[in-house]
Structure formats: structure tokens, C-alpha cells
Coordinates of N, CA, C and O and ligand atoms in Angstrom, one line a residue:
M1 N 0.7 -1.1 -0.2 CA 0.1 0.2 -0.3 C 0.9 1.6 0.2 O 0.6 2.3 -0.7
I2 N 1.8 1.2 0.7 CA 2.8 2.4 1.1 C 3.3 2.4 -0.3 O 3.6 3.8 -0.6
A3 N 3.9 1.8 -1.1 CA 4.8 1.8 -2.2 C 3.8 2.6 -3.3 O 4.0 3.2 -4.4
M4 N 2.5 1.8 -3.6 CA 1.7 2.3 -4.1 C 1.1 4.1 -4.4 O 1.1 4.5 -4.9
M5 N 1.2 4.4 -2.6 CA 0.9 6.1 -2.7 C 2.5 6.2 -3.0 O 2.3 7.5 -3.9
R6 N 3.2 5.7 -3.2 CA 4.9 6.8 -3.5 C 4.6 6.9 -4.8 O 5.1 7.9 -5.4
F7 N 4.0 6.1 -5.7 CA 3.7 6.0 -6.7 C 2.6 7.2 -7.6 O 2.6 7.9 -8.3
V8 N 1.2 7.0 -6.8 CA 0.2 7.8 -7.1 C 0.5 9.4 -7.0 O 0.0 10.2 -7.4
I9 N 1.0 9.5 -5.7 CA 1.4 11.1 -5.0 C 1.8 12.3 -6.3 O 1.3 13.0 -6.7
P10 N 3.0 11.7 -6.4 CA 4.1 12.5 -7.3 C 3.4 12.3 -8.8 O 2.9 13.2 -9.1
A11 N 2.5 11.4 -9.4 CA 1.6 11.3 -10.0 C 0.9 12.5 -10.6 O 0.4 13.1 -11.1
L12 N -0.2 12.8 -8.9 CA -0.7 13.8 -9.2 C -0.6 15.1 -9.0 O -1.1 15.6 -9.7
I13 N 0.8 15.2 -8.5 CA 1.8 16.6 -8.3 C 1.9 16.8 -9.7 O 1.7 17.9 -10.1
G14 N 2.2 16.0 -10.9 CA 2.6 16.4 -11.9 C 1.5 16.6 -12.7 O 1.6 18.1 -13.3
L15 N 0.4 15.9 -12.5 CA -1.0 16.1 -13.2 C -1.1 17.9 -13.3 O -1.5 18.9 -13.4
F16 N -1.0 18.5 -11.5 CA -1.5 20.0 -11.4 C -0.4 20.7 -11.5 O -0.7 21.6 -12.1
A17 N 0.6 20.2 -11.6 CA 1.8 21.5 -12.1 C 1.8 21.7 -13.9 O 1.8 22.7 -14.2
C18 N 1.0 20.4 -14.4 CA 1.0 20.7 -15.9 C -0.8 21.6 -16.4 O -0.5 21.8 -17.5
S19 N -1.2 21.3 -15.1 CA -2.5 22.1 -15.7 C -2.7 23.5 -15.6 O -3.6 24.3 -16.1
G20 N -1.6 24.1 -14.7 CA -1.8 25.8 -14.6 C -1.2 26.7 -15.6 O -0.1 26.1 -16.3
G21 N -1.1 27.9 -15.5 CA 0.1 28.6 -15.8 C -0.1 29.0 -17.0 O -0.6 29.6 -17.3
S22 N 1.4 28.9 -17.5 CA 2.1 29.7 -18.7 C 0.9 29.5 -19.7 O 1.2 30.6 -21.0
N23 N -0.1 28.8 -19.8 CA -0.6 28.6 -21.6 C -1.9 29.0 -20.9 O -3.4 28.9 -22.0
A24 N -2.0 29.8 -20.0 CA -3.5 30.3 -20.1 C -3.9 31.2 -21.4 O -3.2 31.7 -21.9
V25 N -5.5 31.5 -21.6 CA -6.0 32.1 -22.7 C -5.9 33.4 -22.4 O -6.2 34.2 -21.2
R26 N -5.4 34.2 -22.9 CA -5.6 35.7 -23.0 C -6.8 36.3 -23.0 O -7.3 36.3 -23.5
S27 N -7.1 37.2 -21.7 CA -8.6 37.5 -21.7 C -8.7 38.8 -22.8 O -10.1 38.7 -22.8
D28 N -8.0 39.1 -23.5 CA -8.3 40.0 -24.1 C -8.4 39.6 -25.8 O -8.8 40.5 -26.9
E29 N -8.4 38.7 -25.8 CA -8.7 37.7 -27.4 C -10.5 37.6 -27.5 O -11.0 37.2 -26.7
G30 N -10.7 37.2 -28.6 CA -11.9 36.9 -28.8 C -13.0 38.3 -28.3 O -14.4 37.6 -28.5
Q31 N -12.8 39.1 -28.3 CA -14.1 40.0 -27.3 C -14.4 40.6 -28.5 O -16.1 41.2 -28.2
E32 N -14.0 41.1 -29.9 CA -15.0 41.6 -31.0 C -15.2 40.8 -32.1 O -14.4 40.1 -32.2
P33 N -16.4 40.8 -32.5 CA -17.0 39.8 -33.6 C -15.4 40.3 -34.8 O -16.2 41.3 -35.2
S34 N -14.8 39.2 -35.4 CA -13.8 39.9 -36.6 C -14.6 40.5 -37.7 O -14.1 41.1 -38.5
E35 N -15.9 39.8 -38.1 CA -16.7 39.9 -39.3 C -17.2 41.7 -39.3 O -17.1 41.8 -40.6
H36 N -17.0 42.1 -38.1 CA -17.9 43.6 -38.1 C -16.4 44.4 -38.3 O -16.3 45.7 -38.2
V37 N -14.8 44.1 -37.9 CA -13.8 44.7 -37.9 C -13.3 44.6 -39.3 O -12.8 43.8 -40.1
A38 N -13.1 46.2 -39.7 CA -12.3 46.4 -41.1 C -10.5 46.2 -40.9 O -10.1 45.8 -39.8
P39 N -10.5 44.9 -41.6 CA -9.0 44.3 -41.8 C -7.9 45.4 -41.5 O -8.1 46.6 -42.0
V40 N -6.8 45.6 -41.2 CA -6.1 46.7 -40.7 C -4.6 46.2 -41.6 O -4.3 45.1 -42.2
T41 N -4.8 47.5 -42.6 CA -4.0 47.6 -43.8 C -3.1 48.6 -42.9 O -2.5 49.5 -42.6
D42 N -1.8 48.0 -43.8 CA -0.3 49.3 -43.7 C -0.7 50.7 -44.3 O -1.4 50.8 -45.6
P43 N -0.3 51.8 -44.0 CA 0.5 51.9 -42.9 C -0.6 52.0 -42.0 O -1.7 52.1 -41.9
V44 N -0.2 51.4 -40.2 CA -1.0 50.9 -39.5 C -0.7 52.3 -38.9 O -0.6 53.0 -38.2
A45 N -2.6 52.7 -38.8 CA -3.0 54.3 -38.1 C -2.9 53.5 -36.5 O -2.4 52.6 -35.7
D46 N -2.1 55.0 -35.7 CA -1.8 54.5 -34.2 C -3.0 53.8 -33.4 O -2.7 53.2 -32.8
D47 N -4.4 54.4 -33.8 CA -5.0 53.4 -32.8 C -5.8 52.3 -33.3 O -6.4 51.4 -32.7
Q48 N -5.1 51.5 -34.5 CA -5.1 50.1 -34.8 C -4.1 49.0 -34.7 O -4.4 48.0 -34.9
W49 N -3.1 49.6 -33.7 CA -2.2 48.3 -33.5 C -2.6 47.4 -32.8 O -2.4 46.2 -32.8
S50 N -3.5 48.0 -31.6 CA -4.1 47.0 -30.8 C -5.0 45.9 -31.9 O -5.4 44.9 -31.5
R51 N -5.4 46.0 -33.0 CA -6.7 45.1 -33.4 C -5.7 44.2 -34.7 O -6.3 43.7 -35.1
L52 N -3.9 44.1 -34.9 CA -3.6 43.4 -35.3 C -4.0 41.8 -35.0 O -3.9 42.0 -33.6
T53 N -4.2 40.9 -36.1 CA -4.1 39.6 -35.6 C -2.7 38.8 -34.9 O -1.7 39.3 -35.9
E54 N -2.7 37.5 -34.5 CA -1.7 37.0 -34.1 C -1.2 36.4 -35.8 O 0.3 36.8 -36.0
D55 N -1.7 36.6 -36.7 CA -1.2 36.0 -38.0 C -0.7 37.2 -38.4 O 0.1 36.8 -39.3
Q56 N -1.2 38.4 -38.6 CA -0.4 39.7 -38.9 C 0.9 39.6 -38.4 O 1.7 40.2 -39.2
W57 N 0.8 39.9 -36.9 CA 2.3 40.0 -36.1 C 3.2 38.9 -36.6 O 4.4 39.2 -36.8
K58 N 2.4 38.0 -37.0 CA 3.5 36.4 -37.2 C 4.1 37.0 -38.8 O 5.4 36.9 -39.2
E59 N 3.6 37.5 -39.6 CA 4.1 38.1 -41.0 C 4.7 39.1 -40.7 O 5.8 39.8 -41.1
R60 N 5.0 40.0 -40.0 CA 5.5 41.6 -39.4 C 6.7 40.9 -38.3 O 7.7 42.0 -39.0
L61 N 6.8 39.9 -38.1 CA 8.2 40.0 -37.1 C 8.8 38.8 -37.6 O 8.1 37.5 -37.8
T62 N 10.0 39.0 -36.5 CA 11.0 37.6 -36.8 C 10.5 36.7 -35.7 O 9.3 36.9 -35.0
D63 N 10.9 35.5 -35.9 CA 10.4 34.1 -34.9 C 10.6 35.0 -33.3 O 10.1 34.8 -32.6
E64 N 12.4 35.2 -33.4 CA 12.7 35.8 -31.8 C 11.7 36.9 -31.5 O 11.3 36.7 -30.4
E65 N 11.3 37.5 -32.4 CA 10.8 38.8 -32.4 C 9.2 38.2 -31.2 O 8.6 38.9 -30.7
Y66 N 8.5 37.5 -32.6 CA 7.0 36.9 -32.2 C 7.3 36.4 -30.4 O 6.4 36.6 -29.9
D67 N 8.3 35.3 -30.2 CA 8.6 34.5 -29.1 C 8.4 35.5 -27.8 O 7.6 35.8 -26.9
V68 N 9.1 37.2 -27.9 CA 9.2 37.8 -26.9 C 8.1 38.8 -27.0 O 7.3 39.0 -25.9
L69 N 7.3 39.6 -28.3 CA 6.7 41.0 -28.0 C 5.3 40.3 -27.7 O 4.9 40.8 -27.1
R70 N 4.9 39.0 -28.4 CA 3.6 38.7 -28.3 C 3.5 37.6 -27.5 O 2.3 37.0 -27.1
E71 N 4.6 36.5 -26.8 CA 4.4 35.3 -26.0 C 5.3 35.6 -24.8 O 5.3 35.0 -24.2
E72 N 5.8 36.8 -24.6 CA 6.6 37.2 -23.4 C 7.4 36.5 -23.0 O 7.9 35.9 -21.7
G73 N 7.7 35.7 -24.2 CA 9.7 35.2 -24.3 C 10.3 36.0 -23.1 O 10.4 37.0 -23.5
T74 N 11.8 35.4 -23.2 CA 12.5 36.0 -22.8 C 13.7 35.8 -23.3 O 14.4 34.8 -23.4
E75 N 14.7 36.7 -23.9 CA 15.8 36.5 -24.1 C 17.0 36.0 -23.4 O 17.0 36.4 -22.1
R76 N 18.0 35.4 -23.8 CA 19.0 35.0 -22.9 C 19.8 36.3 -22.7 O 20.0 37.0 -23.5
P77 N 20.3 36.1 -21.2 CA 21.2 37.5 -20.9 C 22.3 37.7 -21.5 O 22.9 36.4 -21.9
F78 N 22.6 38.7 -21.8 CA 24.0 38.9 -22.7 C 24.4 38.7 -23.8 O 25.4 38.5 -24.6
T79 N 23.2 38.6 -24.7 CA 23.1 37.8 -26.1 C 22.4 39.2 -26.7 O 22.6 39.0 -28.3
G80 N 22.1 40.1 -26.2 CA 20.9 40.8 -27.2 C 21.9 42.1 -27.8 O 22.9 42.2 -27.6
E81 N 21.2 43.1 -28.6 CA 22.0 44.0 -29.6 C 22.2 45.1 -28.1 O 23.4 46.1 -28.7
F82 N 20.9 45.3 -27.2 CA 21.4 46.1 -26.3 C 22.1 46.9 -25.3 O 22.1 47.6 -24.3
H83 N 22.2 45.5 -24.6 CA 22.2 45.2 -23.6 C 24.1 46.3 -23.3 O 24.2 47.0 -21.8
D84 N 24.8 46.2 -24.0 CA 26.2 46.9 -23.6 C 26.2 48.0 -25.0 O 27.6 48.0 -25.4
H85 N 24.9 48.6 -24.9 CA 25.3 49.8 -26.1 C 24.7 51.0 -25.7 O 24.3 51.1 -24.5
H86 N 25.9 52.0 -25.9 CA 26.1 53.1 -25.0 C 25.6 54.3 -26.2 O 26.0 55.3 -25.4
A87 N 25.3 54.7 -27.3 CA 25.3 55.7 -28.2 C 24.0 56.7 -27.4 O 22.7 56.2 -26.8
N88 N 23.5 57.7 -28.1 CA 23.0 58.8 -27.4 C 22.2 58.5 -28.6 O 21.9 58.7 -30.0
G89 N 20.8 58.5 -28.0 CA 19.1 58.2 -28.9 C 18.1 57.8 -28.4 O 17.7 57.8 -26.7
T90 N 17.5 57.3 -29.3 CA 15.8 56.9 -28.6 C 15.8 55.7 -28.9 O 15.7 55.0 -30.4
Y91 N 15.3 54.4 -27.8 CA 15.2 53.5 -28.0 C 13.4 53.0 -28.1 O 12.6 53.8 -27.7
V92 N 12.9 52.6 -29.1 CA 12.0 52.7 -30.1 C 11.2 51.4 -29.7 O 11.9 50.3 -29.8
C93 N 10.0 50.8 -29.8 CA 9.2 49.5 -29.6 C 9.5 48.9 -30.9 O 9.5 49.4 -32.5
A94 N 10.2 47.6 -31.1 CA 10.7 47.1 -32.5 C 9.4 46.5 -33.2 O 9.3 46.1 -34.3
A95 N 8.0 46.1 -32.2 CA 6.9 46.3 -32.9 C 6.3 47.1 -33.8 O 5.8 46.9 -34.9
C96 N 6.3 48.3 -33.1 CA 5.2 49.4 -33.5 C 6.1 50.7 -33.9 O 5.6 51.8 -34.6
G97 N 7.4 50.6 -33.4 CA 8.0 51.9 -33.8 C 7.9 53.3 -32.7 O 8.4 54.4 -32.7
Q98 N 7.1 52.8 -31.9 CA 6.6 53.8 -30.5 C 7.9 54.2 -30.1 O 8.5 53.3 -29.3
P99 N 8.5 55.5 -29.8 CA 9.8 55.9 -29.0 C 8.6 55.2 -27.3 O 8.3 55.6 -26.8
L100 N 10.1 54.9 -27.1 CA 9.9 53.7 -25.3 C 11.2 54.8 -24.8 O 10.5 54.8 -23.4
Y101 N 12.3 54.4 -24.8 CA 13.3 55.2 -23.5 C 14.1 56.1 -24.3 O 14.7 56.0 -25.4
Q102 N 14.5 56.9 -23.6 CA 15.6 57.7 -23.9 C 17.2 57.0 -23.5 O 17.1 56.8 -22.2
S103 N 18.4 57.1 -24.0 CA 19.5 56.7 -23.9 C 19.9 57.2 -22.5 O 20.4 56.7 -21.9
S104 N 19.6 58.7 -22.0 CA 19.6 59.5 -21.0 C 19.8 58.4 -20.0 O 20.1 58.7 -18.8
T105 N 18.3 57.7 -19.9 CA 18.1 56.9 -18.9 C 18.3 55.5 -18.4 O 18.0 55.0 -17.8
K106 N 19.6 54.9 -19.5 CA 19.6 53.6 -19.4 C 21.0 53.6 -18.4 O 21.7 54.7 -18.3
F107 N 21.3 52.8 -18.0 CA 22.0 52.7 -16.9 C 22.6 50.7 -16.9 O 21.9 50.0 -17.4
D108 N 24.1 50.7 -16.9 CA 24.2 49.0 -16.5 C 23.6 48.7 -15.1 O 24.9 48.4 -14.2
S109 N 22.8 47.5 -15.6 CA 22.5 46.8 -14.4 C 23.9 45.6 -13.8 O 23.1 45.0 -13.0
G110 N 24.4 45.0 -15.1 CA 25.0 44.1 -14.7 C 24.2 42.8 -14.9 O 24.8 41.8 -14.7
T111 N 22.7 42.6 -15.3 CA 22.1 41.9 -15.3 C 21.9 40.8 -17.2 O 21.4 39.8 -17.0
G112 N 22.5 42.0 -17.7 CA 22.7 41.4 -19.8 C 21.4 41.5 -20.0 O 21.4 41.1 -21.7
W113 N 20.6 42.7 -19.5 CA 19.5 42.8 -20.2 C 19.5 44.5 -20.3 O 20.0 44.9 -19.2
P114 N 19.3 44.9 -21.3 CA 19.4 46.7 -21.2 C 18.2 47.0 -20.2 O 17.2 46.5 -19.9
S115 N 18.5 48.4 -19.1 CA 18.1 48.8 -18.1 C 17.8 50.0 -18.1 O 18.9 50.6 -18.5
F116 N 16.8 50.8 -18.0 CA 16.6 52.3 -17.9 C 15.7 52.1 -16.6 O 15.2 51.5 -15.8
Y117 N 16.2 53.5 -16.1 CA 15.0 53.6 -14.8 C 14.1 54.2 -15.1 O 13.3 54.6 -14.0
E118 N 14.0 54.5 -16.0 CA 12.4 55.2 -16.4 C 12.2 55.4 -18.0 O 12.8 55.5 -18.9
A119 N 10.4 55.5 -18.3 CA 10.2 55.5 -19.6 C 9.8 56.8 -19.9 O 9.6 57.1 -18.9
I120 N 9.7 57.0 -21.4 CA 8.9 58.2 -21.6 C 7.7 58.2 -21.3 O 7.0 57.4 -21.4
D121 N 7.2 59.3 -20.9 CA 6.1 59.6 -20.4 C 4.7 58.6 -21.2 O 5.0 59.4 -22.2
G122 N 4.0 58.0 -20.8 CA 2.9 57.4 -21.1 C 3.4 56.2 -22.3 O 2.1 56.0 -22.8
K123 N 4.4 55.9 -22.8 CA 4.6 55.1 -23.6 C 4.6 53.6 -23.1 O 4.9 52.8 -24.3
V124 N 4.6 53.4 -22.4 CA 4.7 51.9 -21.3 C 3.6 52.0 -20.4 O 3.1 53.1 -19.5
E125 N 2.8 50.9 -20.4 CA 2.1 50.8 -19.1 C 2.3 49.2 -18.7 O 3.4 47.9 -19.1
T126 N 2.1 49.0 -17.6 CA 2.3 48.1 -16.9 C 1.4 47.3 -16.3 O 0.1 47.1 -16.2
E127 N 1.6 45.4 -16.1 CA 1.0 44.8 -15.4 C 0.9 44.1 -14.7 O 2.4 43.4 -14.5
V128 N 0.3 43.1 -13.6 CA 0.9 42.2 -12.6 C 1.4 40.7 -13.3 O 0.3 40.4 -14.3
D129 N 2.1 40.1 -13.2 CA 2.8 39.0 -13.9 C 3.0 38.0 -12.5 O 3.7 38.1 -11.9
R130 N 2.4 36.8 -13.0 CA 2.3 35.6 -11.8 C 2.5 34.5 -11.9 O 2.6 33.3 -11.7
T131 N 3.4 34.4 -13.8 CA 3.8 33.3 -14.1 C 5.2 32.9 -13.5 O 5.8 33.8 -12.7
L132 N 5.7 31.7 -13.6 CA 6.9 31.0 -13.3 C 7.1 31.5 -11.9 O 8.1 31.1 -11.1
G133 N 5.9 31.2 -10.8 CA 5.8 31.5 -9.4 C 6.7 32.3 -8.5 O 6.8 32.3 -7.8
M134 N 6.2 33.4 -9.5 CA 6.6 34.8 -8.6 C 5.8 35.7 -9.1 O 5.0 35.8 -9.7
V135 N 5.9 37.2 -8.6 CA 5.0 38.0 -8.5 C 5.4 39.1 -9.2 O 6.7 39.7 -8.2
R136 N 5.7 39.3 -10.2 CA 6.4 40.6 -11.0 C 5.6 41.7 -11.8 O 4.4 41.2 -12.4
T137 N 6.3 42.3 -12.1 CA 5.2 43.8 -12.9 C 6.1 43.5 -14.4 O 6.9 44.0 -14.7
E138 N 5.3 43.0 -15.3 CA 5.1 43.1 -16.6 C 5.4 44.6 -17.5 O 4.2 45.3 -17.0
V139 N 6.1 44.8 -18.3 CA 6.1 46.0 -18.8 C 5.7 45.9 -20.4 O 6.4 45.3 -21.2
H140 N 4.7 46.7 -21.1 CA 4.5 46.5 -22.5 C 4.3 47.9 -23.3 O 4.0 48.9 -22.1
C141 N 4.4 47.7 -24.3 CA 4.5 49.2 -25.0 C 3.1 49.8 -25.1 O 1.7 48.3 -25.2
S142 N 2.5 50.9 -25.1 CA 0.8 51.7 -24.3 C 0.7 51.4 -25.9 O -0.7 51.5 -26.1
R143 N 1.1 51.1 -27.0 CA 0.4 51.4 -28.3 C 0.1 50.0 -29.0 O -1.0 49.6 -29.5
C144 N 1.1 49.2 -28.7 CA 0.5 47.6 -29.5 C 0.5 46.9 -28.8 O 0.2 45.8 -29.1
G145 N 0.8 46.6 -27.5 CA 0.9 45.8 -26.7 C 1.9 44.8 -26.2 O 2.1 44.1 -25.6
G146 N 2.9 45.0 -27.3 CA 3.9 44.2 -27.3 C 4.7 44.2 -25.9 O 5.2 45.3 -25.6
H147 N 5.3 42.7 -25.6 CA 5.7 42.7 -24.2 C 7.5 43.1 -24.4 O 8.0 42.6 -25.0
L148 N 7.8 44.1 -23.3 CA 8.7 44.4 -23.4 C 10.0 43.6 -22.3 O 10.8 43.4 -22.2
G149 N 9.5 43.6 -21.0 CA 10.2 43.0 -20.0 C 9.7 43.1 -19.0 O 8.1 43.0 -18.6
H150 N 10.5 43.6 -17.5 CA 10.0 43.9 -16.7 C 10.4 45.1 -15.4 O 11.4 45.2 -15.9
V151 N 9.2 45.0 -14.5 CA 10.0 46.6 -14.1 C 10.4 45.8 -12.5 O 9.8 45.2 -12.0
F152 N 11.3 46.7 -11.6 CA 12.0 46.1 -10.2 C 11.9 47.3 -9.7 O 12.8 48.3 -10.7
P153 N 11.8 47.6 -8.0 CA 11.9 48.5 -7.3 C 13.4 48.4 -6.8 O 13.8 49.1 -6.0
D154 N 14.7 47.9 -7.5 CA 16.0 48.4 -7.1 C 16.8 48.9 -8.1 O 17.6 48.9 -8.6
G155 N 16.1 49.9 -8.9 CA 17.0 50.6 -9.8 C 17.4 51.7 -9.0 O 17.4 51.8 -7.8
P156 N 18.3 52.9 -9.6 CA 18.9 53.7 -9.5 C 18.4 55.1 -9.1 O 16.9 54.9 -9.9
E157 N 18.6 55.9 -8.2 CA 17.7 57.1 -8.3 C 17.9 57.9 -9.7 O 18.7 57.6 -11.0
P158 N 17.1 58.9 -10.6 CA 15.9 59.2 -9.3 C 14.9 58.6 -9.1 O 14.0 59.1 -8.2
T159 N 14.6 58.0 -9.6 CA 13.1 56.7 -9.9 C 13.3 55.7 -8.7 O 12.1 55.1 -8.0
G160 N 14.2 54.9 -8.6 CA 14.6 53.7 -7.9 C 14.3 52.2 -8.6 O 13.9 51.8 -7.9
M161 N 13.8 52.9 -9.7 CA 12.8 51.3 -10.6 C 14.1 51.1 -11.7 O 14.9 51.8 -12.2
R162 N 13.6 49.7 -12.0 CA 14.6 49.4 -13.0 C 14.2 48.5 -13.7 O 13.1 47.8 -13.7
H163 N 13.8 49.0 -15.1 CA 12.9 48.5 -16.5 C 14.2 47.6 -17.1 O 15.1 48.1 -17.8
C164 N 13.8 46.3 -16.9 CA 14.7 45.4 -17.5 C 14.3 44.6 -18.6 O 13.4 44.1 -18.8
I165 N 14.4 45.7 -19.8 CA 14.0 45.2 -21.2 C 14.7 44.1 -21.9 O 15.8 44.3 -22.0
N166 N 14.1 43.7 -22.6 CA 14.3 42.5 -23.9 C 15.2 43.4 -25.3 O 14.5 44.1 -25.6
S167 N 16.5 43.4 -25.5 CA 16.8 44.1 -26.7 C 16.2 43.5 -27.6 O 15.5 44.5 -28.8
V168 N 15.8 42.3 -27.9 CA 14.6 41.9 -28.9 C 13.4 42.9 -29.3 O 12.9 42.9 -30.5
S169 N 13.0 43.6 -27.8 CA 11.6 44.6 -28.3 C 11.9 45.5 -28.2 O 11.3 46.3 -28.4
L170 N 13.4 46.3 -28.6 CA 13.7 47.3 -29.2 C 14.8 47.6 -30.1 O 15.2 46.5 -30.9
D171 N 14.0 48.6 -31.1 CA 15.0 49.1 -32.2 C 15.5 50.7 -31.3 O 15.1 51.3 -31.0
F172 N 16.9 50.9 -32.2 CA 17.6 52.5 -31.5 C 17.4 53.3 -33.3 O 17.7 53.1 -34.1
T173 N 17.1 54.8 -32.5 CA 17.3 55.7 -33.3 C 18.4 56.7 -32.7 O 18.0 57.2 -31.6
P174 N 19.6 56.7 -33.8 CA 20.5 57.5 -33.1 C 20.0 59.0 -33.0 O 19.1 59.6 -33.3
E175 N 20.7 60.0 -32.0 CA 20.3 61.5 -32.2 C 20.8 62.1 -33.6 O 21.9 61.4 -33.8
Ligands
LIG201 ZN1 4.7 48.9 -29.6

């Protein structure tokens, strides 16, 4: 009997672990009947970015960009284009081109991801992220909803915040 319990209990734990979490359906999908919405065409108007379908995003983005921007993936640290990038200019959303961060707010966090203590006013939004057994603050582009990274309260002055951003989610416009 004890031997049987040893087998059954880990199996049950495995079942529960697999049933939750990362594959949850996004709550913002499917709210508008697509047959009544005009298709989004290029150039995309400012208020149309949030209406692009996932198929349209797949056409616009590389596989790596899609994984991070649309599926909230994370690039490996010290592999991105901008973690050790020091030019003056503006970092823009790789998905829609909206300016997000000024180089003057970038700092070396030592994490291997580009880090900023402040976003350009109104250009990013945050929400609570409870995946991976942690409670974190997810940050995304306010125009297209593209996932950028996470915000942590351990950054430098003057804000004390650290916006930990994937290079893949950014493009750079030099001054
Ligand atoms: Zn964007």
C-alpha cells in the first residue's frame, strides 16, 4: 500500500503542475466579432495597432521577436543587441516603432539586459505577472501591447526603478 502511494502522489502533483500557468488564454482575445472589424492595412494607424491579429503579427515579426513581443518570452542575458550599447538616442518599440526609452535613462545593471530607470511618459504600461511562481510587474508598449520585459524596484535614483527590457523588443534611433 505504501509503495502504491509513493507512485500515485508524485503522479498527481505532476498533473496539477501541468494544468496551470503559462498556457492560460489571454483575456483580451475574442472580444470583438472579427466579421464586423475592417482588416488592418499598412501603414497602420496609431489606434489600429492593438487590432492586429496574431497571424498579422507573425507576418511582421521575426520568430524571435514574435516569441518575446507576443508570447512574453525572454531572450538569454548578454546575448541581445543593446545590453552593452551606449550611443545617444531613442529606443523604440521593435513591433510598432513607438519611442519608449531615452538613452539618457539607460544604466548598466549588470544583468545582461538593457536597463532603464524611466520610460518616456505614457509610452509603456504595466500589469501584474504571476507566471513562473513569482509576482512580477510586466511592462509593455502602450500602443501595440508588445511585451518589453519587467520592472523591478531596485533601480538607481532618481526613480529607484529598473526597467529590465529585452533587446529583441527594441530598435534604436540615434540622435
Ligand atoms: Zn509597440
